[in-house]
Coordinates of C-alpha atoms in Angstrom, one line a residue:
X29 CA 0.0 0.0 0.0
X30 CA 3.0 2.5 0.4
X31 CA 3.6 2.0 -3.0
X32 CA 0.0 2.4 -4.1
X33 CA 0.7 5.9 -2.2
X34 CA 3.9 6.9 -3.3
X35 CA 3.0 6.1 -6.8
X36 CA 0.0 8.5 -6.3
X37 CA 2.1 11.3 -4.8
X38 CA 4.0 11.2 -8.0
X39 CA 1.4 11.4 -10.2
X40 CA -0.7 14.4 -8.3
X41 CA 2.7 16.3 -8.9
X42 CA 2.5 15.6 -12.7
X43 CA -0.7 16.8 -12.6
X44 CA -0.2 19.3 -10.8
X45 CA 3.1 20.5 -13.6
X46 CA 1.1 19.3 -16.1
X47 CA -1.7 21.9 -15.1
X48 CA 0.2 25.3 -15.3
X49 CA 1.3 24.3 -18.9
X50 CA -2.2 24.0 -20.2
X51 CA -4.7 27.3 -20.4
X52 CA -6.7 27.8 -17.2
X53 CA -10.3 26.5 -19.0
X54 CA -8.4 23.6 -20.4
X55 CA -6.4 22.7 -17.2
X56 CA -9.5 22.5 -14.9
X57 CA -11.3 19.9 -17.3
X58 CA -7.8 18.0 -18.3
X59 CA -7.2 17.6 -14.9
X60 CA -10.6 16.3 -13.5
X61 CA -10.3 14.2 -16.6
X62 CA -7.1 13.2 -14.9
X63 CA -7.9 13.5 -11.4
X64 CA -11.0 11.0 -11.8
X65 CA -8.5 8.2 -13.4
X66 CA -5.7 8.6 -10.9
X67 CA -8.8 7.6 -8.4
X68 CA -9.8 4.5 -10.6
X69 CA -6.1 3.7 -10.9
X70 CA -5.7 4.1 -7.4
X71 CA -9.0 2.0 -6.2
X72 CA -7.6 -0.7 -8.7
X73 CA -4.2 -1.5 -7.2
X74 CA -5.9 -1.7 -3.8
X75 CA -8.0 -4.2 -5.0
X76 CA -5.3 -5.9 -6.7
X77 CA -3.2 -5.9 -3.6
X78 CA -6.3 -6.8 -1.2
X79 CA -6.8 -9.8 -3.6
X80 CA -3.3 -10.8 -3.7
X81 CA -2.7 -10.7 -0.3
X82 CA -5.6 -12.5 0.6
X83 CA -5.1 -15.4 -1.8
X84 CA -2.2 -16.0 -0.2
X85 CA -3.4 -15.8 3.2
X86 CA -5.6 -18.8 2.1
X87 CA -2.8 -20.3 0.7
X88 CA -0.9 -20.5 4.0
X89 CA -3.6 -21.3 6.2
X90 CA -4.7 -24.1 4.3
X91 CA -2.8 -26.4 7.2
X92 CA -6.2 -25.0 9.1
X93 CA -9.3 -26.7 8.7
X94 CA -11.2 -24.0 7.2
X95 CA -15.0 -24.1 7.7
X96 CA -17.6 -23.7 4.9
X97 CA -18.2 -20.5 3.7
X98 CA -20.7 -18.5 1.3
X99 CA -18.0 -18.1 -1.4
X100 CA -14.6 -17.6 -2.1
X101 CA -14.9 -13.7 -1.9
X102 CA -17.2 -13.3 0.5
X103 CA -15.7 -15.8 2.9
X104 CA -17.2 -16.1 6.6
X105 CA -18.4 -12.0 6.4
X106 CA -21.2 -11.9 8.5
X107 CA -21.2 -15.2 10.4
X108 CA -19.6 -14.0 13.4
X109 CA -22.8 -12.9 15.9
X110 CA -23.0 -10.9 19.0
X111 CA -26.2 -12.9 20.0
X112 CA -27.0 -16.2 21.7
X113 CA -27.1 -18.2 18.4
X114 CA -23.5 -16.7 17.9
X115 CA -22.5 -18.5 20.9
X116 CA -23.9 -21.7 19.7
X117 CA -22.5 -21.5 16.6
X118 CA -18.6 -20.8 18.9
X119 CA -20.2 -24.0 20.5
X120 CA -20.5 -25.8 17.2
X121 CA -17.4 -25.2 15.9
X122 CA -15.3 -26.3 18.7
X123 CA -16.8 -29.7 18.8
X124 CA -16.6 -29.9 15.3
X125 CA -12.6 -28.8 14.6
X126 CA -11.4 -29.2 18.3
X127 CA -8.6 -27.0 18.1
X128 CA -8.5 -24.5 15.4
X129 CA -9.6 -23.4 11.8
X130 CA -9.2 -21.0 9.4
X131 CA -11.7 -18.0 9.0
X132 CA -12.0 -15.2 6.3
X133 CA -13.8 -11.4 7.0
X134 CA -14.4 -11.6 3.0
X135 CA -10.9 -10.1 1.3
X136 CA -10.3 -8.0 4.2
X137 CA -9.1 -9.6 7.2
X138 CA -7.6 -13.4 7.6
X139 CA -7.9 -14.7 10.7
X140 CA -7.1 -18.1 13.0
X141 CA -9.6 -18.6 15.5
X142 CA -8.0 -20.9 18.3
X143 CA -9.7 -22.4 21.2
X144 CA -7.4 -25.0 22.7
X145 CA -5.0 -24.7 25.6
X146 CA -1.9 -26.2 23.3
X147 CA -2.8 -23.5 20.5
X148 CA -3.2 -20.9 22.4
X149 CA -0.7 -21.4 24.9
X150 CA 2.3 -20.6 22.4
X151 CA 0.7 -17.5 21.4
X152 CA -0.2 -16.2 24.7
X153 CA 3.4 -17.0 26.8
X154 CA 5.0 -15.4 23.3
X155 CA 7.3 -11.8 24.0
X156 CA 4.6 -8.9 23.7
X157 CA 7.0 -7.4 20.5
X158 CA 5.8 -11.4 18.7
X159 CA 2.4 -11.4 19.5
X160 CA 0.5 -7.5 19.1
X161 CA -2.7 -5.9 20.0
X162 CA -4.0 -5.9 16.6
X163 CA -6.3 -3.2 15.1
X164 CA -9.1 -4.8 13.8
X165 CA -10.7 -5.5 17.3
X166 CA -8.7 -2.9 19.4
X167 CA -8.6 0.2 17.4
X168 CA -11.4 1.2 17.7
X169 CA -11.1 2.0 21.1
X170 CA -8.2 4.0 20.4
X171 CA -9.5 7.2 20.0
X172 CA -10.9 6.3 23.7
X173 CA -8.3 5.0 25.5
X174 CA -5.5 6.7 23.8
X175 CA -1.4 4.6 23.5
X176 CA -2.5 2.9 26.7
X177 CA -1.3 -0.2 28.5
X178 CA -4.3 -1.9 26.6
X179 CA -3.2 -0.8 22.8
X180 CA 0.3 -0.1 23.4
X181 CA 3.1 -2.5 21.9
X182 CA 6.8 -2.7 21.8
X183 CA 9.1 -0.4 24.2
X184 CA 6.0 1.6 25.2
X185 CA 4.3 -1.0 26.7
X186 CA 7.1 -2.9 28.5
X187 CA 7.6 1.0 29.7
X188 CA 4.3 1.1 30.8
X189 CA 3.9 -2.0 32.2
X190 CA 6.8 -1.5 34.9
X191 CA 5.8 1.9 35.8
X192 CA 2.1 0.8 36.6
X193 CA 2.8 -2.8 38.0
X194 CA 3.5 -1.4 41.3
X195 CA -0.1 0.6 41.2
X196 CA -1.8 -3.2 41.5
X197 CA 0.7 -4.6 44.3
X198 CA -1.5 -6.1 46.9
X199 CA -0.3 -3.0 50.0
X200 CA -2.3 -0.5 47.2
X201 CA -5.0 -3.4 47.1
X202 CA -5.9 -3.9 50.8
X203 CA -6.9 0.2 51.0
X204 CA -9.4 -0.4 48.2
X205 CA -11.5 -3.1 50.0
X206 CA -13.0 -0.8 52.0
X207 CA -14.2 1.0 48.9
X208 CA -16.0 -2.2 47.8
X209 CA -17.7 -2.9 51.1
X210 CA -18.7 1.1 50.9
X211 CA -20.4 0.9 47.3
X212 CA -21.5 -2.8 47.8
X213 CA -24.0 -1.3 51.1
X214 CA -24.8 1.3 49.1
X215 CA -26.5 -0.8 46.0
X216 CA -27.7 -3.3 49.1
X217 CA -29.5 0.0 50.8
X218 CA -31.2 0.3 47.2
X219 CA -32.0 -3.3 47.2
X220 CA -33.6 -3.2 50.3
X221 CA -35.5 -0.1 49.6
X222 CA -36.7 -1.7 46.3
X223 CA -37.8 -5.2 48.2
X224 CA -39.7 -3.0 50.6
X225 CA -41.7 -1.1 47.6
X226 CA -42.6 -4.3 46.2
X227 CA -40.1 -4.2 43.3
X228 CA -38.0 -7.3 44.5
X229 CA -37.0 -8.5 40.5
X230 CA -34.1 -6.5 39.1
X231 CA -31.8 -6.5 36.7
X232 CA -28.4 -7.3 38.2
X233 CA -26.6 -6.0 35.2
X234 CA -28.0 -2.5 35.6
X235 CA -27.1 -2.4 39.5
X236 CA -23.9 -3.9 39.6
X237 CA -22.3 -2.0 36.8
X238 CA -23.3 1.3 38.5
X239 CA -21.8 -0.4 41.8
X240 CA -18.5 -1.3 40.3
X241 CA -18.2 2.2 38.6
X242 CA -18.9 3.7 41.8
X243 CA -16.0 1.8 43.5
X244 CA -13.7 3.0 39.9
X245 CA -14.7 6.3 41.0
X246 CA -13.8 6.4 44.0
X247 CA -10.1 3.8 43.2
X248 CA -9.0 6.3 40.5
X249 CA -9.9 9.7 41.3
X250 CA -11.3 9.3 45.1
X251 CA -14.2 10.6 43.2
X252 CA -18.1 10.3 45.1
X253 CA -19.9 10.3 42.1
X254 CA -23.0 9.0 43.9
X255 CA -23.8 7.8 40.6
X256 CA -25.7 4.4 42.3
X257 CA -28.5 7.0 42.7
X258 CA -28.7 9.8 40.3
X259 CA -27.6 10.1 36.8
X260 CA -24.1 11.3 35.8
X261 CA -23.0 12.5 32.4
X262 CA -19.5 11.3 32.6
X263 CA -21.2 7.5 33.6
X264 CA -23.8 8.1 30.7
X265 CA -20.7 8.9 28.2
X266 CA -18.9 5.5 29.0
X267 CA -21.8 3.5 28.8
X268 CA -22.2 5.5 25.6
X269 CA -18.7 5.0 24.4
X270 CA -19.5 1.1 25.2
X271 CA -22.0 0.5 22.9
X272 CA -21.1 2.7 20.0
X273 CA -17.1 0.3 19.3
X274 CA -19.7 -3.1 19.8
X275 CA -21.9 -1.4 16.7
X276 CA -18.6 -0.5 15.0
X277 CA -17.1 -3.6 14.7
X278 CA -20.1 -5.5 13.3
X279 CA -20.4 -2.9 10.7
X280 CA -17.9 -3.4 8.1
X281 CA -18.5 0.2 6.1
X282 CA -17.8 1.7 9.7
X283 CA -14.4 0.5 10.3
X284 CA -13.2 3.0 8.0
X285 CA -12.5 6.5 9.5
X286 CA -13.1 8.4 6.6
X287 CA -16.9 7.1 6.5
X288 CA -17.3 6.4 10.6
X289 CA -16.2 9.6 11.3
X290 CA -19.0 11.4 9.5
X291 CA -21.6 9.7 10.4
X292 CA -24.0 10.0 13.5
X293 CA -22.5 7.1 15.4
X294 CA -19.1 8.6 14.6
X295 CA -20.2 12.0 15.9
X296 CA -21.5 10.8 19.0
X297 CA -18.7 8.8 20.0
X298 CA -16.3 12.0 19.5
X299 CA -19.1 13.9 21.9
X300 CA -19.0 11.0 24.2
X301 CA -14.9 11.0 24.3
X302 CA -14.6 14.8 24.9
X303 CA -16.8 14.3 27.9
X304 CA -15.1 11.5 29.2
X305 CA -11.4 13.2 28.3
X306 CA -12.4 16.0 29.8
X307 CA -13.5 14.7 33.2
X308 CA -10.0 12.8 33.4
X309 CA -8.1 16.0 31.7
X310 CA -9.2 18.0 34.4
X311 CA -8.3 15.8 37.6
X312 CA -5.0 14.4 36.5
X313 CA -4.0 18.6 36.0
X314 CA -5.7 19.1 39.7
X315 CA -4.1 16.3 41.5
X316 CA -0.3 17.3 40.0
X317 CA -0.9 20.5 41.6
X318 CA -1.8 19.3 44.8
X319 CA 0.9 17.0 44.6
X320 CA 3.3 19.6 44.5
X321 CA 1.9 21.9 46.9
X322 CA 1.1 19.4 49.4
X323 CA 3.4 16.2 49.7
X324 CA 2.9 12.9 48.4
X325 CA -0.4 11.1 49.9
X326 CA 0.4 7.2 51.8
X327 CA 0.9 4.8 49.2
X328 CA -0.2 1.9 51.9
X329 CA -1.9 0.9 55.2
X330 CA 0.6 1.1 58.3
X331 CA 0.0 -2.3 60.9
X332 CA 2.3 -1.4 63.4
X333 CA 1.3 -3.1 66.3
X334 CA -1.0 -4.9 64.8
X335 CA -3.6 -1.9 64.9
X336 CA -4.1 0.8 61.7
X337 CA -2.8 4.2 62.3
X338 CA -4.7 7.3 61.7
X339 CA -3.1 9.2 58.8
X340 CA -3.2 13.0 58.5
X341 CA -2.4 12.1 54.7
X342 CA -5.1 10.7 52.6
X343 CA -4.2 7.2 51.0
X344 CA -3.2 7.5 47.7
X345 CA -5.7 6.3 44.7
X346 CA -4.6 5.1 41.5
X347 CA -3.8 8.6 39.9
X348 CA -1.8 9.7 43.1
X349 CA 0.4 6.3 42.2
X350 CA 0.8 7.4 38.1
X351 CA 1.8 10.7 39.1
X352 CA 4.3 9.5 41.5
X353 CA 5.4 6.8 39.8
X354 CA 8.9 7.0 37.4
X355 CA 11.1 4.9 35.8
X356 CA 14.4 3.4 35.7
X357 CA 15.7 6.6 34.5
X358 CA 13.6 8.8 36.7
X359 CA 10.9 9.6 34.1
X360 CA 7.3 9.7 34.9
X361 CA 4.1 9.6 32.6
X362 CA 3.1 12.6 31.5
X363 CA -0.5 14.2 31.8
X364 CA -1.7 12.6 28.5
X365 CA -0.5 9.0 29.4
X366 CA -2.1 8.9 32.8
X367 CA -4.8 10.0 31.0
X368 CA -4.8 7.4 29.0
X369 CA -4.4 4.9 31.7
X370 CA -7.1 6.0 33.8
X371 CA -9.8 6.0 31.5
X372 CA -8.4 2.1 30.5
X373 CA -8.9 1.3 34.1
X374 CA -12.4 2.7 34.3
X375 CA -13.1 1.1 31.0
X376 CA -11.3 -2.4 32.0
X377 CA -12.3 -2.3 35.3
X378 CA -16.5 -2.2 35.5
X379 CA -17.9 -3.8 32.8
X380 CA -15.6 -7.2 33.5
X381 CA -16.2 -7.0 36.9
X382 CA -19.7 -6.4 36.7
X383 CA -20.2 -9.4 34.6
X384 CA -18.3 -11.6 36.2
X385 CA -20.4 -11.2 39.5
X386 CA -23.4 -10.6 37.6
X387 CA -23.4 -14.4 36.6
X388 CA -22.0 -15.7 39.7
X389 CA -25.4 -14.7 41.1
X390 CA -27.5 -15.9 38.0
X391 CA -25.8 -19.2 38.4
X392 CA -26.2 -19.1 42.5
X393 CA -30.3 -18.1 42.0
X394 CA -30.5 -21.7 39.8
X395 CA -28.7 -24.0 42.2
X396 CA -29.3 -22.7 45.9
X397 CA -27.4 -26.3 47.0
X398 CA -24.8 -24.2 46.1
X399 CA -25.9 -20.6 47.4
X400 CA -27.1 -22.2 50.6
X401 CA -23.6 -23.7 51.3
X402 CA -21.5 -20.7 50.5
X403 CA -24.3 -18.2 52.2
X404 CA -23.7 -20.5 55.7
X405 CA -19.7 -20.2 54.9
X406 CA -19.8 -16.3 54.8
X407 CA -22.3 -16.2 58.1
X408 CA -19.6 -18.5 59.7
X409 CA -16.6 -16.1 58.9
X410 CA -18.6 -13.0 59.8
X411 CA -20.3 -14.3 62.7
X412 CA -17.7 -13.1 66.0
X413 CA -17.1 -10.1 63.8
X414 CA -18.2 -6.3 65.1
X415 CA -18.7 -5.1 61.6
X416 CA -19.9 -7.2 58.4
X417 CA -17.1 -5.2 56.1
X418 CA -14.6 -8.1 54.7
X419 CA -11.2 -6.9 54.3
X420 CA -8.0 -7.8 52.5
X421 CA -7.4 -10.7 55.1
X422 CA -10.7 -12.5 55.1
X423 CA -10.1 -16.5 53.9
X424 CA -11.6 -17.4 50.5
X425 CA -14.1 -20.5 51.6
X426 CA -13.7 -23.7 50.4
X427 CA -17.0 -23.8 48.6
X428 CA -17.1 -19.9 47.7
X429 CA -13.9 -19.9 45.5
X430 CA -15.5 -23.0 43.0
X431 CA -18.7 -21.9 43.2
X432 CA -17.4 -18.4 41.6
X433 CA -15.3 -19.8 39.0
X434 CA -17.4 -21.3 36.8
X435 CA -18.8 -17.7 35.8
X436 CA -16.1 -15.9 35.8
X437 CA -15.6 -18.4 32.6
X438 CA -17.5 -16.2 30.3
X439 CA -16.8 -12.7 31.4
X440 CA -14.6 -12.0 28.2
X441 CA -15.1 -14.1 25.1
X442 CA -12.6 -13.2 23.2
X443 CA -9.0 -12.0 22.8
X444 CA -6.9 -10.7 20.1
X445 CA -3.2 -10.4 19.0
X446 CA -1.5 -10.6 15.2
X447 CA 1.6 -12.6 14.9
X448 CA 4.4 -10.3 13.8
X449 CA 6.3 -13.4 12.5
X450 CA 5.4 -16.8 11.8
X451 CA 4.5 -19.2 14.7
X452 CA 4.3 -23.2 15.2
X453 CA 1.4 -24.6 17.0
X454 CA 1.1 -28.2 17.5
X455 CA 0.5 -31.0 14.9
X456 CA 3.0 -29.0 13.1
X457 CA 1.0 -26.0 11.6
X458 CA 2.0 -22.7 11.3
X459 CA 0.2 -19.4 11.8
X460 CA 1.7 -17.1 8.8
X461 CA 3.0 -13.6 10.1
X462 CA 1.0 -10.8 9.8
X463 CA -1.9 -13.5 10.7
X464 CA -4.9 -12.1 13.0
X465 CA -5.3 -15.0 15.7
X466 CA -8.7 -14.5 17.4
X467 CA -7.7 -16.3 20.6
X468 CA -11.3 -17.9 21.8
X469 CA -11.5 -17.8 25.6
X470 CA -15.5 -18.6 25.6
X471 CA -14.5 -22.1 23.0
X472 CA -11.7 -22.7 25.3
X473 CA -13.7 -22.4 28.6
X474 CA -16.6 -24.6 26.7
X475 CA -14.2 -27.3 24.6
X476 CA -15.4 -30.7 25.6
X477 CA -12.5 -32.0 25.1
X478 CA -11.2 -30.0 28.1
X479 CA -14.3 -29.7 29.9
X480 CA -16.8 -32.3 29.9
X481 CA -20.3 -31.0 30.0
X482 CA -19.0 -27.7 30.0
X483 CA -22.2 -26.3 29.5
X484 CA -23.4 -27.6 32.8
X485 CA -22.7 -25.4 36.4
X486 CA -20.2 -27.9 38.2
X487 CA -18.2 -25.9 40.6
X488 CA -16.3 -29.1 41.7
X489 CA -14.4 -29.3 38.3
X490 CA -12.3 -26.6 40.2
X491 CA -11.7 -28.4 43.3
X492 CA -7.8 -28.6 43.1
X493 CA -7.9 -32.6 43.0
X494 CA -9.7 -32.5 39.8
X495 CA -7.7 -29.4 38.5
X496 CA -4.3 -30.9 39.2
X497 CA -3.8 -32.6 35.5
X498 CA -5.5 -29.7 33.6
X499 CA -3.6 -27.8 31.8
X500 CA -2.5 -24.4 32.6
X501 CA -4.2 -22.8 30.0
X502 CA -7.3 -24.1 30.1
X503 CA -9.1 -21.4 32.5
X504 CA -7.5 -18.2 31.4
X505 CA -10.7 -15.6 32.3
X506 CA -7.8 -13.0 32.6
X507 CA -5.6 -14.4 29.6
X508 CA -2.2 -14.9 30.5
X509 CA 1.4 -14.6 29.6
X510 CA 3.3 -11.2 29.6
X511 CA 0.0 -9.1 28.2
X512 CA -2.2 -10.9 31.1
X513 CA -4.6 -8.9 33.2
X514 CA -3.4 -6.2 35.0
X515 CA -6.1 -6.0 37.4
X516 CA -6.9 -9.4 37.3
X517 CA -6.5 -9.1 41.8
X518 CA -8.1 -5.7 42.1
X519 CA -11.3 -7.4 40.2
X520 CA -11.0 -11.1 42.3
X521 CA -11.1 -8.8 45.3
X522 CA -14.1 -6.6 44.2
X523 CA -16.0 -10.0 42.9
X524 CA -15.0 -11.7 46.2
X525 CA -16.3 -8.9 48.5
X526 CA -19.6 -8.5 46.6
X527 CA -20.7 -11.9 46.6
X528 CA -19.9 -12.3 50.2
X529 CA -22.2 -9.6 51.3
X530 CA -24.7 -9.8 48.6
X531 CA -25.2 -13.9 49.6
X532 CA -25.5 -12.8 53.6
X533 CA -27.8 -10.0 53.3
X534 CA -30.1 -11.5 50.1
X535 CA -31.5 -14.8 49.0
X536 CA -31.3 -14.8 45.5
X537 CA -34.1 -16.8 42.8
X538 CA -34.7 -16.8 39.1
X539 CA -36.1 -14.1 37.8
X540 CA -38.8 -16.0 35.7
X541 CA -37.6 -14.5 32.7
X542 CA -35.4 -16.8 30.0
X543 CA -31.6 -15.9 29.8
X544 CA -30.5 -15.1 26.4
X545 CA -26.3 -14.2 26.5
X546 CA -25.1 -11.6 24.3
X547 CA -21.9 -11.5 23.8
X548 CA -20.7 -7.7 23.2
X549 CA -16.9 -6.5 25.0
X550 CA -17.7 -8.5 28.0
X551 CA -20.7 -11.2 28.0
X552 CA -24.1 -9.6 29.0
X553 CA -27.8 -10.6 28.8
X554 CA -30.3 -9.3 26.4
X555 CA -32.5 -7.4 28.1
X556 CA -30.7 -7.8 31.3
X557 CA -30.2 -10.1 33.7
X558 CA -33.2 -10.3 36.1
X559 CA -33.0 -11.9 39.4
X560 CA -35.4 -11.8 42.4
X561 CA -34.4 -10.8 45.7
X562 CA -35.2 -12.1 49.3
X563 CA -34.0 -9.6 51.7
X564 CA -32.3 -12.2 54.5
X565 CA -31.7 -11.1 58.3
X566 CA -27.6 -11.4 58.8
X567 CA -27.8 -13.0 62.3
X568 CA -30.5 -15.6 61.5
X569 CA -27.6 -17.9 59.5
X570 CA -30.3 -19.4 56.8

């Protein structure tokens, strides 16, 4: 395509000579004339290349089975589905191929979808400058989140990497669980409130993702949003910004910028960024000045003696540690790169969350063998207790930690790198450079061959005995390798803390309404997720 371009560059400037030679009447109509075959002689090598490289594409991916497909051109366009029958159709395929196969976005994009833990372990433990975030899935969130941690490759994210793994050590953690027993009483307050009116059916999507942006809120910016009970433009703008990539990357036309960008969906996600931008803009600038007039805020929770100290310093959140934070060379990130970072955690950080505990409930309200047991586990560890808040040293239970497993499964159904040089994977196959490998957590968390009846809720199949000759890569809800999960703790300990409380204080049934996934950036419900609520007396262990 360079050449395409350079050879375009070089003719404009003929053109362009050819133009002041000719009269002014006769240089205007030679040179649309002109103008209007460079275009056509432009369109035509880009087809030309598109063709070419695609053919051989198939060519080197013929070592993949490569399912049927509506033509040679069109290839499997359209097939992919955010919707429940898209799932099945994931479901199909595994048992069908097992392992791999081939799979063609029409001329455009060549792809190798993967959903075994031997294919996609090579990829995944490969050196972050192999295996890249690659554009077709992640760039449109660029605009968004900026060169973060998420969309960043190379030097600048092994850069970034080191300066924020420190942000996530578990001292920084243990200050934040008392955010998440703050917004979790706040949503149960509602709840109550609700059961009281006679409104005890909700949608647990709804609540929990205004819950876990609450506790972002407050994590990043030590921002009370209070957004669990009245509207916020900055929440509305990221819900917004959400939905608007999902639509974009099922519309082909769209991922274009020349054509997004001038249409309606393209204008409101630019209104929806400059809101969210300028929320962040505006608090990063705030808190550098404070840190420089004021001194840096504590970066942990002093124990001496056993007992927490009162600080006259606030505890840092998560932009106090970017702005403090440097690198070997004493550098720190500058205004627009925490930017970018904080508006990747808020992004990264609710709608994954939310999910995840969002089906760990669904799947509790259909087997209360399972609720009942880890309900009575969480009434045994907060019974001699003065206050019902968990904190950072609270046990996981032996039948609380398999029970939640099984939906944190789905929570993200996909992940995405390109191959910046060609890669073996076994049986002796060989994913091409420049390849887009679609890495399938969803087909690997639902491959029979890994997981028998993996359709059905078994939280034993997690009990460490049964785990023990399971591969390593079989549950990877937070991927895994060098680009795994940066928050993949801060998000256990939010899920954790949530369920706890929310199985103490409520009783939790189907919500007579059928369950229909829909898989979008995280897996949701159509409609919502509906469950009904029992409000349950804490001291009467039932």
């Amino acid at each position: 395509m360079a050449v395409i371009d350079a050879v375009l560059d070089r003719l404009l400037d003929g053109l362009l000579g050819l133009g002041r030679l000719l009269s002014p009447l006769c240089s205007l109509f030679v040179l649309l004339q002109l103008s209007a075959l460079v275009v056509l002689l432009l369109l035509s090598l880009r087809v030309v290349c598109l063709l070419w490289s695609h053919a051989q594409f198939t060519r080197r991916l013929r070592c993949f089975s490569k399912p049927p497909t509506q033509n040679w051109l069109v290839g499997h366009l359209g097939e992919m589905r955010s919707t429940e029958e898209g799932l099945q159709a994931v479901d199909q395929l595994v048992r069908t191929y097992s392992h791999s196969c081939s799979w063609f976005l029409g001329p455009f994009y060549s792809l190798v979808r993967l959903f075994h833990p031997d294919y996609i372990k090579p990829l995944l433990l490969a050196p972050a400058s192999i295996t890249v975030k690659d554009e077709l899935f992640y760039g449109f969130l660029r605009p968004w989140l900026g060169q973060s941690l998420l969309l960043s490759n190379g030097e600048d994210w092994s850069r970034r990497r080191r300066l924020l793994t420190p942000a996530f050590h578990f001292d920084i953690l243990k200050n934040y669980v008392k955010i998440f027993n703050h917004s979790s009483n706040i949503m149960h307050s509602k709840w109550r409130r609700l059961v009281a009116e006679g409104e005890s059916r909700q949608d647990m999507f709804n609540h929990i993702s205004l819950m876990t942006l609450d506790s972002l809120l407050r994590c990043t910016f030590s921002y009370n949003s209070n957004c669990q009970e009245s509207s916020s433009e900055y929440i509305a703008a990221i819900f917004e910004l959400s939905t608007l990539v999902i639509e974009r990357r099922g519309r082909i036309l769209h991922h274009w910028d020349c054509l997004y960008w001038r249409s309606p969906e393209g204008q409101r996600f630019k209104q929806a960024c400059s809101v969210v931008h300028g929320f962040t803009r505006t608090v990063v600038q705030e808190r550098r000045a404070q840190l420089l007039h004021r001194g840096e805020p504590e970066s942990h929770t002093d124990t001496t003696g056993g007992e927490e100290k009162k600080k006259k310093k606030r505890v840092a959140d998560f932009i106090d540690l970017l702005l403090l934070s440097k690198d070997e060379d004493g550098h720190g990130l500058t205004d627009e790169e925490i930017k970018a970072e904080a508006d990747t955690f808020m992004f990264g950080g609710h709608d994954t969350t939310a999910s995840g505990i969002s089906w760990v409930l669904y799947n509790l309200s259909q087997h209360q063998d399972h609720q009942d047991r880890c309900r009575a586990e969480v009434n045994d560890l907060l019974q001699d207790r003065k206050t019902e808040d968990l904190d950072w040293s609270a046990p996981v239970r032996p039948s609380v930690r398999p029970s939640v497993r099984p939906s944190v499964r789905p929570s993200v159904c996909l992940s995405v790198r390109l191959s910046t040089r060609d890669m073996t994977v076994p049986g002796g196959r060989v994913i091409p450079q420049g390849s887009i490998c679609l890495v399938s957590i969803y087909g690997t968390h639902h491959n029979p061959e890994i997981w028998p009846d993996p359709d059905v809720y078994n939280p034993m199949r997690f009990d460490p005995e049964n785990s023990k000759d399971r591969s390593s890569h079989a549950f990877i809800p937070f991927s895994s390798g060098p680009r795994n999960c940066i928050g993949q703790k801060f998000a256990m300990a939010e899920l954790r803390v949530v369920v706890a409380l929310t199985l103490r204080r409520f009783r939790l049934t189907p919500g007579g309404v059928e369950v229909r996934r829909l898989p979008q950036l995280v897996l949701r419900a159509e409609g919502g997720l509906w469950l009904t609520l029992e409000t349950l007396d804490p001291t009467n262990k039932q």
